[in-house]
PDB file of C-alpha atoms in Angstrom:
ATOM      1  CA  UNK R   8       0.051  -0.023   0.035  1.00  0.00           C
ATOM      2  CA  UNK R   9       1.477   3.420  -1.030  1.00  0.00           C
ATOM      3  CA  UNK R  10       2.217   5.739   1.975  1.00  0.00           C
ATOM      4  CA  UNK R  11       0.592   8.727   2.260  1.00  0.00           C
ATOM      5  CA  UNK R  12       4.299  10.540   2.116  1.00  0.00           C
ATOM      6  CA  UNK R  13       4.916   9.324  -1.118  1.00  0.00           C
ATOM      7  CA  UNK R  14       1.323   9.831  -2.591  1.00  0.00           C
ATOM      8  CA  UNK R  15       1.819  13.423  -1.618  1.00  0.00           C
ATOM      9  CA  UNK R  16       5.178  13.807  -3.522  1.00  0.00           C
ATOM     10  CA  UNK R  17       3.453  12.254  -6.626  1.00  0.00           C
ATOM     11  CA  UNK R  18       0.666  14.978  -6.208  1.00  0.00           C
ATOM     12  CA  UNK R  19       3.384  17.869  -5.738  1.00  0.00           C
ATOM     13  CA  UNK R  20       5.169  16.460  -9.222  1.00  0.00           C
ATOM     14  CA  UNK R  21       2.092  15.858 -11.002  1.00  0.00           C
ATOM     15  CA  UNK R  22       0.775  19.989 -10.166  1.00  0.00           C
ATOM     16  CA  UNK R  23       4.543  21.130 -11.101  1.00  0.00           C
ATOM     17  CA  UNK R  24       4.085  19.203 -14.477  1.00  0.00           C
ATOM     18  CA  UNK R  25       0.661  20.713 -15.317  1.00  0.00           C
ATOM     19  CA  UNK R  26       0.946  24.114 -13.707  1.00  0.00           C
ATOM     20  CA  UNK R  27       3.464  25.490 -16.576  1.00  0.00           C
ATOM     21  CA  UNK R  28       6.602  27.110 -16.504  1.00  0.00           C
ATOM     22  CA  UNK R  29       7.429  29.194 -13.243  1.00  0.00           C
ATOM     23  CA  UNK R  30       7.439  33.123 -14.277  1.00  0.00           C
ATOM     24  CA  UNK R  31       9.799  34.893 -11.761  1.00  0.00           C
ATOM     25  CA  UNK R  32       8.478  38.526 -11.049  1.00  0.00           C
ATOM     26  CA  UNK R  33      10.457  41.112 -12.040  1.00  0.00           C
ATOM     27  CA  UNK R  34      12.713  42.829  -9.367  1.00  0.00           C
ATOM     28  CA  UNK R  35      11.591  45.905  -7.782  1.00  0.00           C
ATOM     29  CA  UNK R  36      13.247  49.261  -9.248  1.00  0.00           C
ATOM     30  CA  UNK R  37      15.397  49.593  -6.128  1.00  0.00           C
ATOM     31  CA  UNK R  38      16.381  46.033  -6.045  1.00  0.00           C
ATOM     32  CA  UNK R  39      17.238  45.979  -9.678  1.00  0.00           C
ATOM     33  CA  UNK R  40      19.036  49.166  -9.169  1.00  0.00           C
ATOM     34  CA  UNK R  41      21.413  47.408  -6.874  1.00  0.00           C
ATOM     35  CA  UNK R  42      21.537  44.222  -8.627  1.00  0.00           C
ATOM     36  CA  UNK R  43      22.720  46.561 -11.966  1.00  0.00           C
ATOM     37  CA  UNK R  44      25.376  48.153 -10.030  1.00  0.00           C
ATOM     38  CA  UNK R  45      26.534  44.901  -8.974  1.00  0.00           C
ATOM     39  CA  UNK R  46      26.608  43.369 -12.459  1.00  0.00           C
ATOM     40  CA  UNK R  47      28.602  46.249 -14.106  1.00  0.00           C
ATOM     41  CA  UNK R  48      31.026  46.187 -11.597  1.00  0.00           C
ATOM     42  CA  UNK R  49      30.354  47.049  -8.048  1.00  0.00           C
ATOM     43  CA  UNK R  50      32.752  48.890  -6.198  1.00  0.00           C
ATOM     44  CA  UNK R  51      34.875  49.097  -9.440  1.00  0.00           C
ATOM     45  CA  UNK R  52      32.128  51.096 -11.225  1.00  0.00           C
ATOM     46  CA  UNK R  53      31.083  53.118  -8.040  1.00  0.00           C
ATOM     47  CA  UNK R  54      34.366  54.495  -7.209  1.00  0.00           C
ATOM     48  CA  UNK R  55      35.015  56.048 -10.750  1.00  0.00           C
ATOM     49  CA  UNK R  56      35.724  59.586 -11.225  1.00  0.00           C
ATOM     50  CA  UNK R  57      36.281  59.707 -14.782  1.00  0.00           C
ATOM     51  CA  UNK R  58      36.354  57.822 -18.299  1.00  0.00           C
ATOM     52  CA  UNK R  59      37.935  57.985 -21.441  1.00  0.00           C
ATOM     53  CA  UNK R  60      36.910  56.269 -24.729  1.00  0.00           C
ATOM     54  CA  UNK R  61      37.005  56.186 -28.464  1.00  0.00           C
ATOM     55  CA  UNK R  62      33.654  56.517 -30.211  1.00  0.00           C
ATOM     56  CA  UNK R  63      33.197  55.410 -33.883  1.00  0.00           C
ATOM     57  CA  UNK R  64      29.928  55.846 -35.478  1.00  0.00           C
ATOM     58  CA  UNK R  65      28.176  54.970 -38.799  1.00  0.00           C
ATOM     59  CA  UNK R  66      25.115  55.873 -40.383  1.00  0.00           C
ATOM     60  CA  UNK R  67      23.547  53.348 -43.125  1.00  0.00           C
ATOM     61  CA  UNK R  68      25.337  54.373 -46.494  1.00  0.00           C
ATOM     62  CA  UNK R  69      28.527  55.880 -44.671  1.00  0.00           C
ATOM     63  CA  UNK R  70      31.905  54.361 -46.190  1.00  0.00           C
ATOM     64  CA  UNK R  71      33.810  55.462 -42.995  1.00  0.00           C
ATOM     65  CA  UNK R  72      32.816  55.859 -39.251  1.00  0.00           C
ATOM     66  CA  UNK R  73      32.821  59.158 -37.828  1.00  0.00           C
ATOM     67  CA  UNK R  74      35.334  59.213 -34.788  1.00  0.00           C
ATOM     68  CA  UNK R  75      35.381  61.339 -31.826  1.00  0.00           C
ATOM     69  CA  UNK R  76      37.497  60.999 -28.613  1.00  0.00           C
ATOM     70  CA  UNK R  77      35.122  61.382 -25.408  1.00  0.00           C
ATOM     71  CA  UNK R  78      36.090  62.363 -22.069  1.00  0.00           C
ATOM     72  CA  UNK R  79      33.429  61.975 -19.232  1.00  0.00           C
ATOM     73  CA  UNK R  80      34.290  63.741 -15.920  1.00  0.00           C
ATOM     74  CA  UNK R  81      31.682  62.207 -13.201  1.00  0.00           C
ATOM     75  CA  UNK R  82      33.016  63.708 -10.450  1.00  0.00           C
ATOM     76  CA  UNK R  83      32.543  67.387 -11.826  1.00  0.00           C
ATOM     77  CA  UNK R  84      29.776  66.464 -14.266  1.00  0.00           C
ATOM     78  CA  UNK R  85      31.543  67.820 -17.415  1.00  0.00           C
ATOM     79  CA  UNK R  86      32.390  66.288 -20.690  1.00  0.00           C
ATOM     80  CA  UNK R  87      34.643  66.977 -23.404  1.00  0.00           C
ATOM     81  CA  UNK R  88      34.437  65.819 -27.095  1.00  0.00           C
ATOM     82  CA  UNK R  89      37.310  65.899 -29.722  1.00  0.00           C
ATOM     83  CA  UNK R  90      36.673  65.255 -33.434  1.00  0.00           C
ATOM     84  CA  UNK R  91      37.979  66.801 -36.849  1.00  0.00           C
ATOM     85  CA  UNK R  92      35.341  69.377 -38.144  1.00  0.00           C
ATOM     86  CA  UNK R  93      35.573  71.625 -41.371  1.00  0.00           C
ATOM     87  CA  UNK R  94      37.792  73.923 -39.534  1.00  0.00           C
ATOM     88  CA  UNK R  95      40.083  71.276 -38.525  1.00  0.00           C
ATOM     89  CA  UNK R  96      40.656  69.280 -34.955  1.00  0.00           C
ATOM     90  CA  UNK R  97      38.016  70.458 -32.691  1.00  0.00           C
ATOM     91  CA  UNK R  98      37.666  70.115 -28.989  1.00  0.00           C
ATOM     92  CA  UNK R  99      34.278  70.786 -27.082  1.00  0.00           C
ATOM     93  CA  UNK R 100      33.660  70.898 -23.545  1.00  0.00           C
ATOM     94  CA  UNK R 101      30.119  71.427 -21.655  1.00  0.00           C
ATOM     95  CA  UNK R 102      29.450  71.366 -17.962  1.00  0.00           C
ATOM     96  CA  UNK R 103      29.330  73.710 -14.590  1.00  0.00           C
ATOM     97  CA  UNK R 104      26.812  75.882 -16.708  1.00  0.00           C
ATOM     98  CA  UNK R 105      29.340  77.118 -19.344  1.00  0.00           C
ATOM     99  CA  UNK R 106      31.083  75.356 -22.680  1.00  0.00           C
ATOM    100  CA  UNK R 107      33.334  76.050 -25.336  1.00  0.00           C
ATOM    101  CA  UNK R 108      34.636  75.126 -28.652  1.00  0.00           C
ATOM    102  CA  UNK R 109      38.250  75.288 -29.423  1.00  0.00           C
ATOM    103  CA  UNK R 110      40.133  75.029 -32.678  1.00  0.00           C
ATOM    104  CA  UNK R 111      44.055  75.845 -32.957  1.00  0.00           C
ATOM    105  CA  UNK R 112      44.305  78.960 -30.583  1.00  0.00           C
ATOM    106  CA  UNK R 113      40.717  80.032 -30.751  1.00  0.00           C
ATOM    107  CA  UNK R 114      38.378  79.666 -28.149  1.00  0.00           C
ATOM    108  CA  UNK R 115      34.760  80.616 -28.773  1.00  0.00           C
ATOM    109  CA  UNK R 116      31.216  80.110 -26.433  1.00  0.00           C
ATOM    110  CA  UNK R 117      29.724  77.016 -27.397  1.00  0.00           C
ATOM    111  CA  UNK R 118      25.955  77.353 -28.605  1.00  0.00           C
ATOM    112  CA  UNK R 119      23.735  76.398 -26.050  1.00  0.00           C
ATOM    113  CA  UNK R 120      21.625  73.712 -28.257  1.00  0.00           C
ATOM    114  CA  UNK R 121      25.545  72.049 -28.524  1.00  0.00           C
ATOM    115  CA  UNK R 122      25.924  72.258 -24.785  1.00  0.00           C
ATOM    116  CA  UNK R 123      22.799  70.537 -24.056  1.00  0.00           C
ATOM    117  CA  UNK R 124      23.315  67.750 -26.420  1.00  0.00           C
ATOM    118  CA  UNK R 125      26.617  67.075 -24.809  1.00  0.00           C
ATOM    119  CA  UNK R 126      25.240  67.370 -21.217  1.00  0.00           C
ATOM    120  CA  UNK R 127      22.346  64.841 -22.446  1.00  0.00           C
ATOM    121  CA  UNK R 128      25.428  62.494 -23.573  1.00  0.00           C
ATOM    122  CA  UNK R 129      26.809  62.542 -20.252  1.00  0.00           C
ATOM    123  CA  UNK R 130      23.650  62.102 -18.308  1.00  0.00           C
ATOM    124  CA  UNK R 131      22.650  59.338 -20.397  1.00  0.00           C
ATOM    125  CA  UNK R 132      26.108  57.594 -20.249  1.00  0.00           C
ATOM    126  CA  UNK R 133      25.657  54.149 -18.426  1.00  0.00           C
ATOM    127  CA  UNK R 134      28.577  54.865 -16.160  1.00  0.00           C
ATOM    128  CA  UNK R 135      27.416  58.145 -15.061  1.00  0.00           C
ATOM    129  CA  UNK R 136      23.911  57.086 -14.331  1.00  0.00           C
ATOM    130  CA  UNK R 137      24.823  53.720 -12.640  1.00  0.00           C
ATOM    131  CA  UNK R 138      27.583  55.456 -10.126  1.00  0.00           C
ATOM    132  CA  UNK R 139      25.837  58.636  -9.561  1.00  0.00           C
ATOM    133  CA  UNK R 140      23.576  58.470  -6.350  1.00  0.00           C
ATOM    134  CA  UNK R 141      20.948  60.568  -7.387  1.00  0.00           C
ATOM    135  CA  UNK R 142      19.848  58.272 -10.197  1.00  0.00           C
ATOM    136  CA  UNK R 143      16.505  57.052  -9.946  1.00  0.00           C
ATOM    137  CA  UNK R 144      15.031  53.861 -11.176  1.00  0.00           C
ATOM    138  CA  UNK R 145      11.437  53.670 -11.638  1.00  0.00           C
ATOM    139  CA  UNK R 146       8.627  51.397 -13.424  1.00  0.00           C
ATOM    140  CA  UNK R 147       8.709  51.587 -16.983  1.00  0.00           C
ATOM    141  CA  UNK R 148       5.849  53.387 -18.822  1.00  0.00           C
ATOM    142  CA  UNK R 149       3.083  51.528 -20.812  1.00  0.00           C
ATOM    143  CA  UNK R 150       4.327  50.623 -24.356  1.00  0.00           C
ATOM    144  CA  UNK R 151       7.645  49.182 -23.747  1.00  0.00           C
ATOM    145  CA  UNK R 152       8.670  46.601 -26.484  1.00  0.00           C
ATOM    146  CA  UNK R 153       8.113  43.116 -25.613  1.00  0.00           C
ATOM    147  CA  UNK R 154       8.690  41.640 -29.032  1.00  0.00           C
ATOM    148  CA  UNK R 155      11.595  39.919 -30.564  1.00  0.00           C
ATOM    149  CA  UNK R 156      14.532  41.050 -29.960  1.00  0.00           C
ATOM    150  CA  UNK R 157      13.338  42.731 -26.817  1.00  0.00           C
ATOM    151  CA  UNK R 158      11.322  39.605 -25.695  1.00  0.00           C
ATOM    152  CA  UNK R 159      11.907  38.492 -22.407  1.00  0.00           C
ATOM    153  CA  UNK R 160      13.656  41.873 -20.841  1.00  0.00           C
ATOM    154  CA  UNK R 161      12.665  43.963 -17.703  1.00  0.00           C
ATOM    155  CA  UNK R 162      11.820  47.181 -18.361  1.00  0.00           C
ATOM    156  CA  UNK R 163      12.590  50.353 -16.156  1.00  0.00           C
ATOM    157  CA  UNK R 164      12.630  54.241 -16.279  1.00  0.00           C
ATOM    158  CA  UNK R 165      16.074  55.677 -15.420  1.00  0.00           C
ATOM    159  CA  UNK R 166      16.644  59.160 -14.641  1.00  0.00           C
ATOM    160  CA  UNK R 167      18.111  61.913 -12.475  1.00  0.00           C
ATOM    161  CA  UNK R 168      16.419  65.037 -11.121  1.00  0.00           C
ATOM    162  CA  UNK R 169      15.667  67.525 -13.436  1.00  0.00           C
ATOM    163  CA  UNK R 170      16.430  65.166 -16.371  1.00  0.00           C
ATOM    164  CA  UNK R 171      13.741  63.620 -18.437  1.00  0.00           C
ATOM    165  CA  UNK R 172      15.552  60.137 -19.005  1.00  0.00           C
ATOM    166  CA  UNK R 173      14.526  57.156 -20.725  1.00  0.00           C
ATOM    167  CA  UNK R 174      13.577  53.538 -20.473  1.00  0.00           C
ATOM    168  CA  UNK R 175      16.368  50.716 -20.117  1.00  0.00           C
ATOM    169  CA  UNK R 176      15.665  46.740 -20.793  1.00  0.00           C
ATOM    170  CA  UNK R 177      17.591  44.758 -18.389  1.00  0.00           C
ATOM    171  CA  UNK R 178      18.453  40.708 -18.915  1.00  0.00           C
ATOM    172  CA  UNK R 179      17.209  39.269 -16.035  1.00  0.00           C
ATOM    173  CA  UNK R 180      19.613  36.636 -16.335  1.00  0.00           C
ATOM    174  CA  UNK R 181      22.908  39.082 -16.225  1.00  0.00           C
ATOM    175  CA  UNK R 182      21.278  42.156 -14.820  1.00  0.00           C
ATOM    176  CA  UNK R 183      23.135  43.941 -17.767  1.00  0.00           C
ATOM    177  CA  UNK R 184      21.277  47.051 -20.020  1.00  0.00           C
ATOM    178  CA  UNK R 185      20.480  45.126 -23.233  1.00  0.00           C
ATOM    179  CA  UNK R 186      18.343  47.667 -24.750  1.00  0.00           C
ATOM    180  CA  UNK R 187      16.916  51.197 -24.817  1.00  0.00           C
ATOM    181  CA  UNK R 188      13.474  52.765 -25.493  1.00  0.00           C
ATOM    182  CA  UNK R 189      13.424  56.469 -26.077  1.00  0.00           C
ATOM    183  CA  UNK R 190       9.323  56.355 -26.626  1.00  0.00           C
ATOM    184  CA  UNK R 191       7.277  55.545 -29.549  1.00  0.00           C
ATOM    185  CA  UNK R 192       9.404  53.568 -32.023  1.00  0.00           C
ATOM    186  CA  UNK R 193      12.683  54.568 -31.197  1.00  0.00           C
ATOM    187  CA  UNK R 194      15.036  52.074 -29.927  1.00  0.00           C
ATOM    188  CA  UNK R 195      18.555  51.100 -29.257  1.00  0.00           C
ATOM    189  CA  UNK R 196      20.450  47.556 -28.467  1.00  0.00           C
ATOM    190  CA  UNK R 197      23.659  47.186 -26.505  1.00  0.00           C
ATOM    191  CA  UNK R 198      26.231  43.996 -27.416  1.00  0.00           C
ATOM    192  CA  UNK R 199      29.631  42.840 -26.851  1.00  0.00           C
ATOM    193  CA  UNK R 200      29.729  43.328 -22.917  1.00  0.00           C
ATOM    194  CA  UNK R 201      33.354  43.255 -21.755  1.00  0.00           C
ATOM    195  CA  UNK R 202      34.989  43.691 -18.613  1.00  0.00           C
ATOM    196  CA  UNK R 203      37.681  46.434 -18.435  1.00  0.00           C
ATOM    197  CA  UNK R 204      39.472  47.237 -15.152  1.00  0.00           C
ATOM    198  CA  UNK R 205      36.614  45.410 -13.384  1.00  0.00           C
ATOM    199  CA  UNK R 206      33.713  47.276 -15.220  1.00  0.00           C
ATOM    200  CA  UNK R 207      31.190  45.868 -17.513  1.00  0.00           C
ATOM    201  CA  UNK R 208      30.820  48.056 -20.859  1.00  0.00           C
ATOM    202  CA  UNK R 209      28.903  47.358 -24.028  1.00  0.00           C
ATOM    203  CA  UNK R 210      31.610  47.603 -26.904  1.00  0.00           C
ATOM    204  CA  UNK R 211      28.967  47.960 -29.522  1.00  0.00           C
ATOM    205  CA  UNK R 212      25.393  49.379 -30.117  1.00  0.00           C
ATOM    206  CA  UNK R 213      22.533  49.891 -32.481  1.00  0.00           C
ATOM    207  CA  UNK R 214      19.818  52.603 -33.030  1.00  0.00           C
ATOM    208  CA  UNK R 215      16.542  51.900 -34.666  1.00  0.00           C
ATOM    209  CA  UNK R 216      13.392  53.528 -35.714  1.00  0.00           C
ATOM    210  CA  UNK R 217      10.937  50.931 -35.750  1.00  0.00           C
ATOM    211  CA  UNK R 218      12.834  48.072 -37.694  1.00  0.00           C
ATOM    212  CA  UNK R 219      14.771  50.131 -39.180  1.00  0.00           C
ATOM    213  CA  UNK R 220      18.758  50.569 -38.406  1.00  0.00           C
ATOM    214  CA  UNK R 221      19.596  54.314 -38.192  1.00  0.00           C
ATOM    215  CA  UNK R 222      22.802  54.498 -36.669  1.00  0.00           C
ATOM    216  CA  UNK R 223      25.312  51.970 -35.197  1.00  0.00           C
ATOM    217  CA  UNK R 224      28.626  52.288 -33.370  1.00  0.00           C
ATOM    218  CA  UNK R 225      31.536  50.620 -31.158  1.00  0.00           C
ATOM    219  CA  UNK R 226      34.222  52.021 -28.726  1.00  0.00           C
ATOM    220  CA  UNK R 227      37.678  51.558 -28.133  1.00  0.00           C
ATOM    221  CA  UNK R 228      40.961  52.528 -25.813  1.00  0.00           C
ATOM    222  CA  UNK R 229      38.472  52.928 -22.649  1.00  0.00           C
ATOM    223  CA  UNK R 230      40.501  54.364 -19.658  1.00  0.00           C
ATOM    224  CA  UNK R 231      38.971  54.534 -16.491  1.00  0.00           C
ATOM    225  CA  UNK R 232      40.385  56.737 -13.466  1.00  0.00           C
ATOM    226  CA  UNK R 233      39.223  56.657  -9.738  1.00  0.00           C
ATOM    227  CA  UNK R 234      41.669  59.621  -8.288  1.00  0.00           C
ATOM    228  CA  UNK R 235      39.848  62.579  -9.561  1.00  0.00           C
ATOM    229  CA  UNK R 236      42.948  63.923 -10.901  1.00  0.00           C
ATOM    230  CA  UNK R 237      41.320  63.546 -14.693  1.00  0.00           C
ATOM    231  CA  UNK R 238      39.364  66.296 -14.433  1.00  0.00           C
ATOM    232  CA  UNK R 239      38.030  68.325 -17.371  1.00  0.00           C
ATOM    233  CA  UNK R 240      39.826  71.816 -17.327  1.00  0.00           C
ATOM    234  CA  UNK R 241      38.776  75.067 -19.443  1.00  0.00           C
ATOM    235  CA  UNK R 242      42.157  76.818 -20.308  1.00  0.00           C
ATOM    236  CA  UNK R 243      42.839  80.360 -18.769  1.00  0.00           C
ATOM    237  CA  UNK R 244      42.169  82.255 -21.638  1.00  0.00           C
ATOM    238  CA  UNK R 245      38.784  81.243 -22.369  1.00  0.00           C
ATOM    239  CA  UNK R 246      37.710  81.577 -19.013  1.00  0.00           C
ATOM    240  CA  UNK R 247      36.693  85.286 -19.770  1.00  0.00           C
ATOM    241  CA  UNK R 248      34.342  84.158 -22.409  1.00  0.00           C
ATOM    242  CA  UNK R 249      32.838  81.770 -20.609  1.00  0.00           C
ATOM    243  CA  UNK R 250      30.877  82.956 -17.404  1.00  0.00           C
ATOM    244  CA  UNK R 251      28.208  80.650 -15.818  1.00  0.00           C
ATOM    245  CA  UNK R 252      24.614  81.352 -16.810  1.00  0.00           C
TER     246      UNK R 252
END
């Protein structure tokens, strides 16, 4: 005669078999923010004060990528970008309510629209967002993509006070950022994570409008600093042109 314990075990096994796959609830925003910080590097990430990297971007039809050297000063909330322009090698700086463009020995105030674009680039950088204590993770707005290739991701809204932010799709298996959603049909995807100096960083990305690829890019020459000595400085002869707003 079958024992009560064996019979109960059989019932449990059968109920699990016919109940279908177990669905794990997505982590709360505060839980996921902690998981993301740990997955992207933990203390190695949180101690960053600056980062430098070379960015290659290409639009469909471009024969060669556009190349820019980026310098993110997380500690002082500033950003510098160096790229080849029509006038030659140009360096742009934004931060602390001011900005300038420098070509050769000439310095000029940076147009406000360009300054704002550069600051958005700083505030949307994963390293800055995840290492900054003011960053907020909130439940996603309705409409986040759920079909391939975004199926299975956990979506959240990431932002800072005074900055709108955007949505990120997290791989629940790794807690790494796999996709972006900017509203409507504007999406981004992140690929090829590698660990550099203790920090996980995606070396390749693609941007889409619906199913149409509109831009792609990759990074090289990543260098991180944790000393606070790699700050972005404005040349003295430019300071008189660039009074805080």
